[in-house]
Tab-separated table of C-alpha atoms in Angstrom:
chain	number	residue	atom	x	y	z
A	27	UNK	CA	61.413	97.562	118.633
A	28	UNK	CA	63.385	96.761	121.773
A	29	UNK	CA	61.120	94.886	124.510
A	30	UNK	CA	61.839	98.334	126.850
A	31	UNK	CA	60.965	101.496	125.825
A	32	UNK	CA	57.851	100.601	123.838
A	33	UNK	CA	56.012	104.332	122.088
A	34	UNK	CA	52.549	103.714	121.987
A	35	UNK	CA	49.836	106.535	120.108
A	36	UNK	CA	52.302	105.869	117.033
A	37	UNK	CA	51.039	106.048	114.125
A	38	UNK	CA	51.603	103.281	111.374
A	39	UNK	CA	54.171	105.544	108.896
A	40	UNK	CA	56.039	106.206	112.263
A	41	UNK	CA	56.019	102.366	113.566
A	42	UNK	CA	57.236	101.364	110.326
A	43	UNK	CA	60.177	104.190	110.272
A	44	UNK	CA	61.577	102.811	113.362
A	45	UNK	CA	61.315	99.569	112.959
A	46	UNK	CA	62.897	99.788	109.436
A	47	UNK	CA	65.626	101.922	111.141
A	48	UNK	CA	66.249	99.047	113.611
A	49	UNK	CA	66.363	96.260	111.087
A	50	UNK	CA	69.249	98.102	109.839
A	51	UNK	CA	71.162	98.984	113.210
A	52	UNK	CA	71.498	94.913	113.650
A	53	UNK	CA	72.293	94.294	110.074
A	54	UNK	CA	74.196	96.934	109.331
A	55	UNK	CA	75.701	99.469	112.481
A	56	UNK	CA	76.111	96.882	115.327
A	57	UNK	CA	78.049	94.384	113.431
A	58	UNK	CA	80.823	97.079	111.703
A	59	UNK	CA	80.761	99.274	114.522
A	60	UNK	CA	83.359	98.185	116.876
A	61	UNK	CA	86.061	98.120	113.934
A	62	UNK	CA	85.160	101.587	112.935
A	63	UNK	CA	85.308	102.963	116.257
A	64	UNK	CA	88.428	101.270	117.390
A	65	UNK	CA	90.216	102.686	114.288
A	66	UNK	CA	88.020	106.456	114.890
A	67	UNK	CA	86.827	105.515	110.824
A	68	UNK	CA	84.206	107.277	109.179
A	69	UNK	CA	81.190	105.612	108.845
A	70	UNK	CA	80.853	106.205	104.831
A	71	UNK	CA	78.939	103.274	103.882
A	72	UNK	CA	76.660	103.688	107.232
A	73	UNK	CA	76.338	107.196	106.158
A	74	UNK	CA	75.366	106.680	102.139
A	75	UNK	CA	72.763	103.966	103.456
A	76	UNK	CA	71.160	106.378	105.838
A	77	UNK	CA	70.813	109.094	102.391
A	78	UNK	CA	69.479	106.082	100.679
A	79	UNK	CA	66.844	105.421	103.627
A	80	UNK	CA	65.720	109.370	103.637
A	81	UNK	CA	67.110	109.993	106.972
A	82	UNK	CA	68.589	113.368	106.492
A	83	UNK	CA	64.924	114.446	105.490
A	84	UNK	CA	63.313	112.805	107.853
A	85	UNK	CA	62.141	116.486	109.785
A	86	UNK	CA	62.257	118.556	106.301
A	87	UNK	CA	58.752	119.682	104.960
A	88	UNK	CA	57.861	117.476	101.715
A	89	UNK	CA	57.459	120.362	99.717
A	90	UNK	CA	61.072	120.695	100.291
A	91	UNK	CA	61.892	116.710	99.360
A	92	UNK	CA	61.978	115.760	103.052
A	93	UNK	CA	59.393	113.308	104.923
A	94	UNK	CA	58.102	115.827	106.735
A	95	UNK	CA	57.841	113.722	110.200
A	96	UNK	CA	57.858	114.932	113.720
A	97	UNK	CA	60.623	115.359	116.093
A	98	UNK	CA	59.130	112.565	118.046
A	99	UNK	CA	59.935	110.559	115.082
A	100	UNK	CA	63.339	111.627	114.749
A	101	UNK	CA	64.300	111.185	118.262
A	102	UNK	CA	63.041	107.322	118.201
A	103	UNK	CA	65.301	106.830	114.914
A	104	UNK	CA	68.191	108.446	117.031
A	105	UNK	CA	67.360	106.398	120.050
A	106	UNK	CA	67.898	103.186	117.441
A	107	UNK	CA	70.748	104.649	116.015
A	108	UNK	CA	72.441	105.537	118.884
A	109	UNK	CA	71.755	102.080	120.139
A	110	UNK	CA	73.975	100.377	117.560
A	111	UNK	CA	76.621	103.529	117.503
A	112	UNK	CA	76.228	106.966	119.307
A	113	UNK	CA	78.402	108.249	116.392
A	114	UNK	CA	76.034	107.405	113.726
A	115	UNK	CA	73.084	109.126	115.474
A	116	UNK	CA	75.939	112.161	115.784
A	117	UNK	CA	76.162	112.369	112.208
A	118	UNK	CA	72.211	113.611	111.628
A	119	UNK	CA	72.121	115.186	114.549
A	120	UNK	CA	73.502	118.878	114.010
A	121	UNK	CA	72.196	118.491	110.230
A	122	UNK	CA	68.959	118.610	111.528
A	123	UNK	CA	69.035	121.195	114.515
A	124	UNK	CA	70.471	123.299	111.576
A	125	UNK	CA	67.524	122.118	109.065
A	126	UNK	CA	65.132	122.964	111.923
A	127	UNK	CA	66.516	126.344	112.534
A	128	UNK	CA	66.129	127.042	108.826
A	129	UNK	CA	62.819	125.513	109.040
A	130	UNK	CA	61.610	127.949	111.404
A	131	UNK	CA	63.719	130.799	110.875
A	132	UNK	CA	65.039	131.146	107.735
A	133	UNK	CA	63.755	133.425	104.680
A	134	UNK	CA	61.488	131.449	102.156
A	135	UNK	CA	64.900	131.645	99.541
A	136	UNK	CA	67.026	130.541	102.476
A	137	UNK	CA	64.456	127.462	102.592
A	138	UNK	CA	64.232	127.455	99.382
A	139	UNK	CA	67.985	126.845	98.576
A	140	UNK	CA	69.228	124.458	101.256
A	141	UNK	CA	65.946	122.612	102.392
A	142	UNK	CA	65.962	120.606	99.170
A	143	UNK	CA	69.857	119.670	99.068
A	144	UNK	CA	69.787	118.886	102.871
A	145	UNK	CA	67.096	116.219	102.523
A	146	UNK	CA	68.849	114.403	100.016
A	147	UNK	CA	72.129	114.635	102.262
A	148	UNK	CA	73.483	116.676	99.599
A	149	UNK	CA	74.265	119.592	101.763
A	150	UNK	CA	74.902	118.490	105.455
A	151	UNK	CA	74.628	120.967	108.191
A	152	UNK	CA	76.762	121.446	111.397
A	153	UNK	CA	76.028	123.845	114.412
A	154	UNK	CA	78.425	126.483	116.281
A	155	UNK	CA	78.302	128.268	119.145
A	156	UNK	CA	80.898	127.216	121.164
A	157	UNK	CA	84.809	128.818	121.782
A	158	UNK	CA	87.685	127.526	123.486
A	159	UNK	CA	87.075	130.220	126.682
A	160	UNK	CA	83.434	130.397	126.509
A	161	UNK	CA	82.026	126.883	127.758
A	162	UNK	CA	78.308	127.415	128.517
A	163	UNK	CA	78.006	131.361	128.733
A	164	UNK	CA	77.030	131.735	125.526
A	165	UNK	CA	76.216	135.573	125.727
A	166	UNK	CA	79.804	136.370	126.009
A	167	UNK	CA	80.657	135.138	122.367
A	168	UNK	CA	83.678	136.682	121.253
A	169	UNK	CA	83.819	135.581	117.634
A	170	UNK	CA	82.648	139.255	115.716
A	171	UNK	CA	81.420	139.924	112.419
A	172	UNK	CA	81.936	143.425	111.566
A	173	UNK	CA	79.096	145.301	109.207
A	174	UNK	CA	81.057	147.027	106.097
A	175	UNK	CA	78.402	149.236	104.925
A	176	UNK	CA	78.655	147.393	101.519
A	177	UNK	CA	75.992	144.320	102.353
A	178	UNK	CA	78.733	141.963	103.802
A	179	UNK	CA	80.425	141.565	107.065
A	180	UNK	CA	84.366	140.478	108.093
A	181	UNK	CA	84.186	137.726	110.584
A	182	UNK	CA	86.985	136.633	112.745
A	183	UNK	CA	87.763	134.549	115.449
A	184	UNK	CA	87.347	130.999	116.726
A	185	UNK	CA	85.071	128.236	117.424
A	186	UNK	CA	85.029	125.082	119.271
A	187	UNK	CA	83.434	121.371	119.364
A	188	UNK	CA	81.873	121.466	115.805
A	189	UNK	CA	80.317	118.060	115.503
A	190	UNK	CA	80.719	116.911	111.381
A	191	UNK	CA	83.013	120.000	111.193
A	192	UNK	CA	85.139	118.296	108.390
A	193	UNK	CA	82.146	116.718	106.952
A	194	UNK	CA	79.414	118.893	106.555
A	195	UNK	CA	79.139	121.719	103.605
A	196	UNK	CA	76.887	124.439	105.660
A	197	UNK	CA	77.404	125.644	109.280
A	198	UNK	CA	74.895	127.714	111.010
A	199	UNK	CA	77.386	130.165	113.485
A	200	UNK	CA	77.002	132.291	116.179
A	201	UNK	CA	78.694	135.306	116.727
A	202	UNK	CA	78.689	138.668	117.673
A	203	UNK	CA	77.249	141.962	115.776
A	204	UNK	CA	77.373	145.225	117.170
A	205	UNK	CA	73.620	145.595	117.397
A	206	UNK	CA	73.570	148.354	119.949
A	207	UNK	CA	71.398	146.398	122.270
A	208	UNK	CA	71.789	146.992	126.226
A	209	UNK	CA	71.530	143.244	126.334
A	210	UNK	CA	74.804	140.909	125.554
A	211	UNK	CA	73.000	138.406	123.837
A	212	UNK	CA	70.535	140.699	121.949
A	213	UNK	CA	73.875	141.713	120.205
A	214	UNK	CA	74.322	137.713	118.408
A	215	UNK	CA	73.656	137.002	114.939
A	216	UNK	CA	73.443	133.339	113.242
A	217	UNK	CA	75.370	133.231	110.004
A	218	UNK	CA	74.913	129.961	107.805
A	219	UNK	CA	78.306	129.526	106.304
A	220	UNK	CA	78.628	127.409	102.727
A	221	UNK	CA	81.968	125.472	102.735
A	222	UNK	CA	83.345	122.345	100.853
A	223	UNK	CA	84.015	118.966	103.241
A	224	UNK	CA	87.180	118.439	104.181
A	225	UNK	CA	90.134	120.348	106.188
A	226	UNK	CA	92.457	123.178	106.452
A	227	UNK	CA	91.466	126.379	104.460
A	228	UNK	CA	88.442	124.949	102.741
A	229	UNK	CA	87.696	128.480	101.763
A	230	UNK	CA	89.296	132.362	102.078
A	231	UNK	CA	89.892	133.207	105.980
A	232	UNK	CA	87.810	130.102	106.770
A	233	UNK	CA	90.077	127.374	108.025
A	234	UNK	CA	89.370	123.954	109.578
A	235	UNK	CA	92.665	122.618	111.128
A	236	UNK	CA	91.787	118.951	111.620
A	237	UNK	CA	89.831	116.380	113.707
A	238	UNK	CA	90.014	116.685	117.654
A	239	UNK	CA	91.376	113.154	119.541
A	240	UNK	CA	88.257	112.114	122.001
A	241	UNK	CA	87.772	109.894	124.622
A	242	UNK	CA	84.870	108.065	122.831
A	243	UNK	CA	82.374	109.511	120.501
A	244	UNK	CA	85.174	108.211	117.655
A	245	UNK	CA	84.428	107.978	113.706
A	246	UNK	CA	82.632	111.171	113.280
A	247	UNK	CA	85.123	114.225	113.082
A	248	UNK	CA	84.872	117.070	116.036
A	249	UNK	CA	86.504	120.250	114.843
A	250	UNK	CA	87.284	123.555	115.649
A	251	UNK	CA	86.633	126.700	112.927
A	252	UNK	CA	88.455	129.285	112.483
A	253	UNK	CA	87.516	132.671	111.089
A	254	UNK	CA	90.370	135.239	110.078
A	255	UNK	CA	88.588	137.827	107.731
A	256	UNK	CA	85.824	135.925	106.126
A	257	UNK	CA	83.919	137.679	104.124
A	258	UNK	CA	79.662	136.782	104.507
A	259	UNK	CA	77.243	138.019	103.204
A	260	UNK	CA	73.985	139.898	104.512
A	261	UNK	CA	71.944	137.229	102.877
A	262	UNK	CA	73.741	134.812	104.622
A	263	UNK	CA	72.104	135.737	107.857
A	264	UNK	CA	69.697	133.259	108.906
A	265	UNK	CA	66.037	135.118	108.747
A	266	UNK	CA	68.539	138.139	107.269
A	267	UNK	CA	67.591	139.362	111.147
A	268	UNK	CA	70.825	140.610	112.905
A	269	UNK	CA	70.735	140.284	117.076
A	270	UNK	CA	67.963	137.353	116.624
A	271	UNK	CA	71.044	134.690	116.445
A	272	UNK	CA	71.014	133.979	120.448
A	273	UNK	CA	66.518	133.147	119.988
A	274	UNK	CA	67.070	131.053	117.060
A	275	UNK	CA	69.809	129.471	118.347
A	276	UNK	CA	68.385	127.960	121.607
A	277	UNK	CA	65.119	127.209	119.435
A	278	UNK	CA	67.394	125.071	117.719
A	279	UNK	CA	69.706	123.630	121.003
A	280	UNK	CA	65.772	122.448	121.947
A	281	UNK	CA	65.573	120.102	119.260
A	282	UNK	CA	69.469	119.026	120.471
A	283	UNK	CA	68.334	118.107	124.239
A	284	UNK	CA	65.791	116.054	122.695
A	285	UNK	CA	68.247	114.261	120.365
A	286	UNK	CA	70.907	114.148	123.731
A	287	UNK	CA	68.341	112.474	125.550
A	288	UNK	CA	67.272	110.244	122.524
A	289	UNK	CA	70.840	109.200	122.352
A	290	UNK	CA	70.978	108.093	125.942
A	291	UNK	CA	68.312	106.385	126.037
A	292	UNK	CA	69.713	104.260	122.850
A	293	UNK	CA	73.092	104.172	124.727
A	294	UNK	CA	71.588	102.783	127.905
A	295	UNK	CA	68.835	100.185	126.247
A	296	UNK	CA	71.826	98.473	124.371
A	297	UNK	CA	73.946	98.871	127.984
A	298	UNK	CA	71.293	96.596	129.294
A	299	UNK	CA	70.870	94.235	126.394
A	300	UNK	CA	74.174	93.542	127.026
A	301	UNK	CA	74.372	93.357	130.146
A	302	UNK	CA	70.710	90.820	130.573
A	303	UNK	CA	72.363	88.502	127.935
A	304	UNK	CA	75.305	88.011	129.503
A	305	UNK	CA	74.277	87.896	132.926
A	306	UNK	CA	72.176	84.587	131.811
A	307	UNK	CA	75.535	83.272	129.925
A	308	UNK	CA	78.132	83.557	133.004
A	309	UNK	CA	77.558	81.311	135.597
A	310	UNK	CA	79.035	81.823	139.248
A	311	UNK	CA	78.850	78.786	141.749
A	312	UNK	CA	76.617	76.829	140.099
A	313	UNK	CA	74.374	78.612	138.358
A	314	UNK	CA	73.813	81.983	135.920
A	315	UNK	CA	75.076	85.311	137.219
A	316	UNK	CA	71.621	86.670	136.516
A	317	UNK	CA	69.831	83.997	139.211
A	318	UNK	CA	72.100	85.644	142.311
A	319	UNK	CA	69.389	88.075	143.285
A	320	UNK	CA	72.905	91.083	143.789
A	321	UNK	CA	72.635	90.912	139.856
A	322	UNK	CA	69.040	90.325	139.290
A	323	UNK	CA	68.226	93.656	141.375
A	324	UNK	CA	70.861	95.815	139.183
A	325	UNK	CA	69.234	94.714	136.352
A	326	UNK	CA	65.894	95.676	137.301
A	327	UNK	CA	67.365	98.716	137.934
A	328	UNK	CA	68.688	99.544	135.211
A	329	UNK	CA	65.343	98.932	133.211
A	330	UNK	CA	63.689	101.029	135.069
A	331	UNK	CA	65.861	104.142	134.980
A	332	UNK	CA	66.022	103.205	131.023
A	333	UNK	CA	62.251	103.455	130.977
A	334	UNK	CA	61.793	106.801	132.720
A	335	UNK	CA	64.046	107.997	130.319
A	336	UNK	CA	62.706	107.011	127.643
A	337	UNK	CA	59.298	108.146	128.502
A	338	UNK	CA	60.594	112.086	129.476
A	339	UNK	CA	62.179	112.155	126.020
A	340	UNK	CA	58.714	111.393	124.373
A	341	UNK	CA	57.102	113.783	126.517
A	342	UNK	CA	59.690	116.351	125.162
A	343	UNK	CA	59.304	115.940	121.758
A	344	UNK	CA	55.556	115.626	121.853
A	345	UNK	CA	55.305	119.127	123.453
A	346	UNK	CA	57.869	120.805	120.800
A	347	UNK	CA	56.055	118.942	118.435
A	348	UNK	CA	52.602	120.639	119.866
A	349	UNK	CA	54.183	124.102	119.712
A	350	UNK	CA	54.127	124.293	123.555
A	351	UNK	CA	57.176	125.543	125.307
A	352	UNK	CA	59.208	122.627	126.107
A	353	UNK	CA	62.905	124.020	127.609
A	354	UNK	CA	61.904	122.618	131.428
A	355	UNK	CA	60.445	119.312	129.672
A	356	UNK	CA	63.685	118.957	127.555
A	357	UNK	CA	66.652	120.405	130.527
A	358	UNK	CA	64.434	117.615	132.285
A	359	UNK	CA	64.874	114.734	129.601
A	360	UNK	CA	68.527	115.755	128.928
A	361	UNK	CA	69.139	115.721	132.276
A	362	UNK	CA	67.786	112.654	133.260
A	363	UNK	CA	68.549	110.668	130.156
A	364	UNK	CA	72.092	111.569	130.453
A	365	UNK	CA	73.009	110.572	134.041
A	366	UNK	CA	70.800	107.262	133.781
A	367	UNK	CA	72.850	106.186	130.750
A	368	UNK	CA	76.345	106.643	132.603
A	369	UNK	CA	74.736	104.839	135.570
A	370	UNK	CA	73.447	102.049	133.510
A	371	UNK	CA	76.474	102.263	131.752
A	372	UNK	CA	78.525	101.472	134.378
A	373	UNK	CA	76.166	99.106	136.052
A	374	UNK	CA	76.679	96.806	132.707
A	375	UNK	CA	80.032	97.084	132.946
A	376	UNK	CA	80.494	96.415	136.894
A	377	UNK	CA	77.793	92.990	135.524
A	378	UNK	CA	80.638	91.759	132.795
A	379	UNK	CA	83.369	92.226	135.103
A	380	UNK	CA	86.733	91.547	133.913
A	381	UNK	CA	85.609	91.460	130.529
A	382	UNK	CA	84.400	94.425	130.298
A	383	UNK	CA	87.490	96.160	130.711
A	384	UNK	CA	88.403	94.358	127.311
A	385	UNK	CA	88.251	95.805	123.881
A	386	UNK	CA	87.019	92.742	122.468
A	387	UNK	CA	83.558	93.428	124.531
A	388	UNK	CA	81.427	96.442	123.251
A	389	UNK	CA	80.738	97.591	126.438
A	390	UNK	CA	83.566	99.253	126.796
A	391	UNK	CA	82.875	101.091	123.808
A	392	UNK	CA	79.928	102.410	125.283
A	393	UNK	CA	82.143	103.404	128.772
A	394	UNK	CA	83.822	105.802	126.776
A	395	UNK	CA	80.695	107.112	124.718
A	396	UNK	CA	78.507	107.419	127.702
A	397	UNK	CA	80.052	110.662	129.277
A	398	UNK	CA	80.045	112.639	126.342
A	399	UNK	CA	76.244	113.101	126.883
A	400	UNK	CA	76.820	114.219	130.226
A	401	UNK	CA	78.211	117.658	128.479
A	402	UNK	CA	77.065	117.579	125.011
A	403	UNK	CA	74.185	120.428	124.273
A	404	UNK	CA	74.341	121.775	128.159
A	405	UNK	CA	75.878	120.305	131.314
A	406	UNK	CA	73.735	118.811	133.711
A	407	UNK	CA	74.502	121.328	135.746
A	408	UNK	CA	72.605	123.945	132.782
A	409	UNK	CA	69.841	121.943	133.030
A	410	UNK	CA	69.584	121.987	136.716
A	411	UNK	CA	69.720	125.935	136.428
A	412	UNK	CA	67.195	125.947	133.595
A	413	UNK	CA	64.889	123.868	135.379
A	414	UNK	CA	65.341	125.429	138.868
A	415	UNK	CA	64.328	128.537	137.309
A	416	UNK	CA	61.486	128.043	135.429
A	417	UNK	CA	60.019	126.047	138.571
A	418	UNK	CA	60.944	129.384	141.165
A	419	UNK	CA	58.801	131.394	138.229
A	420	UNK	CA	55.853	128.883	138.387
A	421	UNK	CA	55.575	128.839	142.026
A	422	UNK	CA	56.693	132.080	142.868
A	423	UNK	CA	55.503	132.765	146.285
């Protein structure tokens, strides 16, 4: 484990997880990943190693094939993965809010059918809400599926940002059932939706049209879906509960502010690796960069923030992990995790100077990853509102 942002209560299954999952981001992830991402590759190999190291069931019950860890162990594996790449970690994270959601929500035959192939990797899962006019305001969801009378629904309409769109086989979406509910989001229904990898009209009236060009966040495929009379089935219907799509949903986007923030903090420990090592390498009149006490004071700084971070993600996935409510302690973590790692970010950047405006340096790499976690499962700005009111409820006056 990294010198910062030390775990301690873990047990010795969970110690040996991580660290297993770290030998393998420096053997395997750090030294391939600047190629990849420069040339926005999928990570394939990465990918079939991570099957091979039960990854994809690390959260799964074993009596479904999968590991059955905690989220607190999953979000220290994403912390190391995002650490060598943020677009590995990317690549198990919607698979498991998805798992997760079927985990808690699903119908035993709905566990029964896609637990198992989801902890070999067999079935991969991706996660929807999102439409090109909606942003965060989830509740007005225009994507419908209308009820024929006959045990299926016609769904049509659009979604946007599906992270392992292309890739995966099995996407939990939300959209909108005419539940009769006085309540917009009492009216939203989670479909999971089987489809082969790959794009364009990968099955009838469902239509992938092809990767979206990022900023950063490069090798794994971002997508929009498209829905233009789909036909679903009743079954289909995670929990086979119509208006319960909007609960189960932000059960699930939980789990993703915990992975956000695990990914930050993985972003922003190897921001400061970089940045410690080669503040002791360049030397400025006379001596190393890192004995001018301007530099020296950024880069205790940075640990710090790093190590906050890294502690309010634990919290947060120890309380989900409890069954206590955990939104304020993950808007927190999100929060927090997020805006330290585009600081830090930015501090290791301002530390390499010139050279970290070059490709050849892997900071920059991590410029262009950073702000993606500034948006990615709730602005800051989300957060802020989540948190503010939870806090005006606690200490109502």
């Amino acid at each position: 484990m990294t010198k910062l942002a030390q775990t301690l209560g873990l047990t010795e299954f969970q110690t040996e997880i991580v660290s297993t999952v770290r030998q393998f981001v420096d053997k395997e992830v750090i030294p391939t990943a600047q190629e990849l991402e420069h040339a926005d590759t999928y990570p394939q190999a990465i990918v079939d190693a991570m099957r091979e190291m039960g990854l994809f069931g690390l959260m799964i019950p074993e009596e479904y094939g999968g590991l059955g860890e905690s989220l607190l162990t999953y979000a220290l594996c994403v912390e190391e993965l995002a650490r060598g790449w943020m677009s590995v970690s990317g690549v198990i994270n919607t698979h498991f809010i998805v798992a997760y959601m079927i985990r808690q929500h699903g119908t035993d035959a709905q566990k029964s059918y896609y637990l198992p192939k989801m902890a070999t990797g067999e079935t991969r899962g991706a996660f929807s809400m999102s439409e090109p006019e909606l942003g965060s305001d989830v509740a007005a969801i225009r994507t419908r599926a209308k009820d024929n009378g006959d045990g299926t629904y016609t769904i049509d309409g659009q979604k946007m940002w599906l992270t392992n769109g292309g890739s995966s086989t099995l996407v939990a979406t939300l959209v909108r059932t005419d539940e009769g509910a006085d309540k917009p989001h009492r009216n939203l229904t989670a479909f999971l939706v089987e489809k082969p990898s790959g794009f364009g009209e990968v099955v009838p009236g469902l239509t992938i049209p092809g990767k979206l060009d990022k900023l950063g966040y490069k090798g794994i495929d971002t997508t929009e879906l498209i829905f233009d009379g789909y036909r679903a089935q009743a079954t289909d219907i995670l929990g086979e509960a119509p208006g319960q799509g909007f609960f189960q949903m932000m059960d699930g986007v939980e789990v993703g502010r915990v992975n956000v923030s695990a990914r930050a903090c993985g972003v922003g420990i190897r921001a400061f690796e970089l940045a410690v090592r080669y503040a002791q390498q360049r030397s400025t009149f006379g001596k190393p960069i890192a004995d001018h006490q301007a530099i020296a004071f950024q880069l205790a700084e940075m640990a710090t923030k790093v190590e906050a971070a890294h502690l309010m993600m634990v919290n947060a996935a120890r309380l989900k992990d409890s069954g206590e409510r955990n939104d304020v302690a993950a808007g927190m973590a999100k929060y927090f995790a997020s805006e330290v790692c585009a600081e830090v970010t930015q501090q290791s950047f301002r530390i390499h100077g010139g050279y970290g405006y070059s490709k050849e340096y892997e900071i920059e790499r991590l410029m262009r990853d950073a702000p993606f976690l500034l948006i990615g499962e709730g602005t800051s700005e989300i957060q802020k509102n989540i948190i503010s009111k939870r806090l005006l409820a606690d200490y109502r006056v």
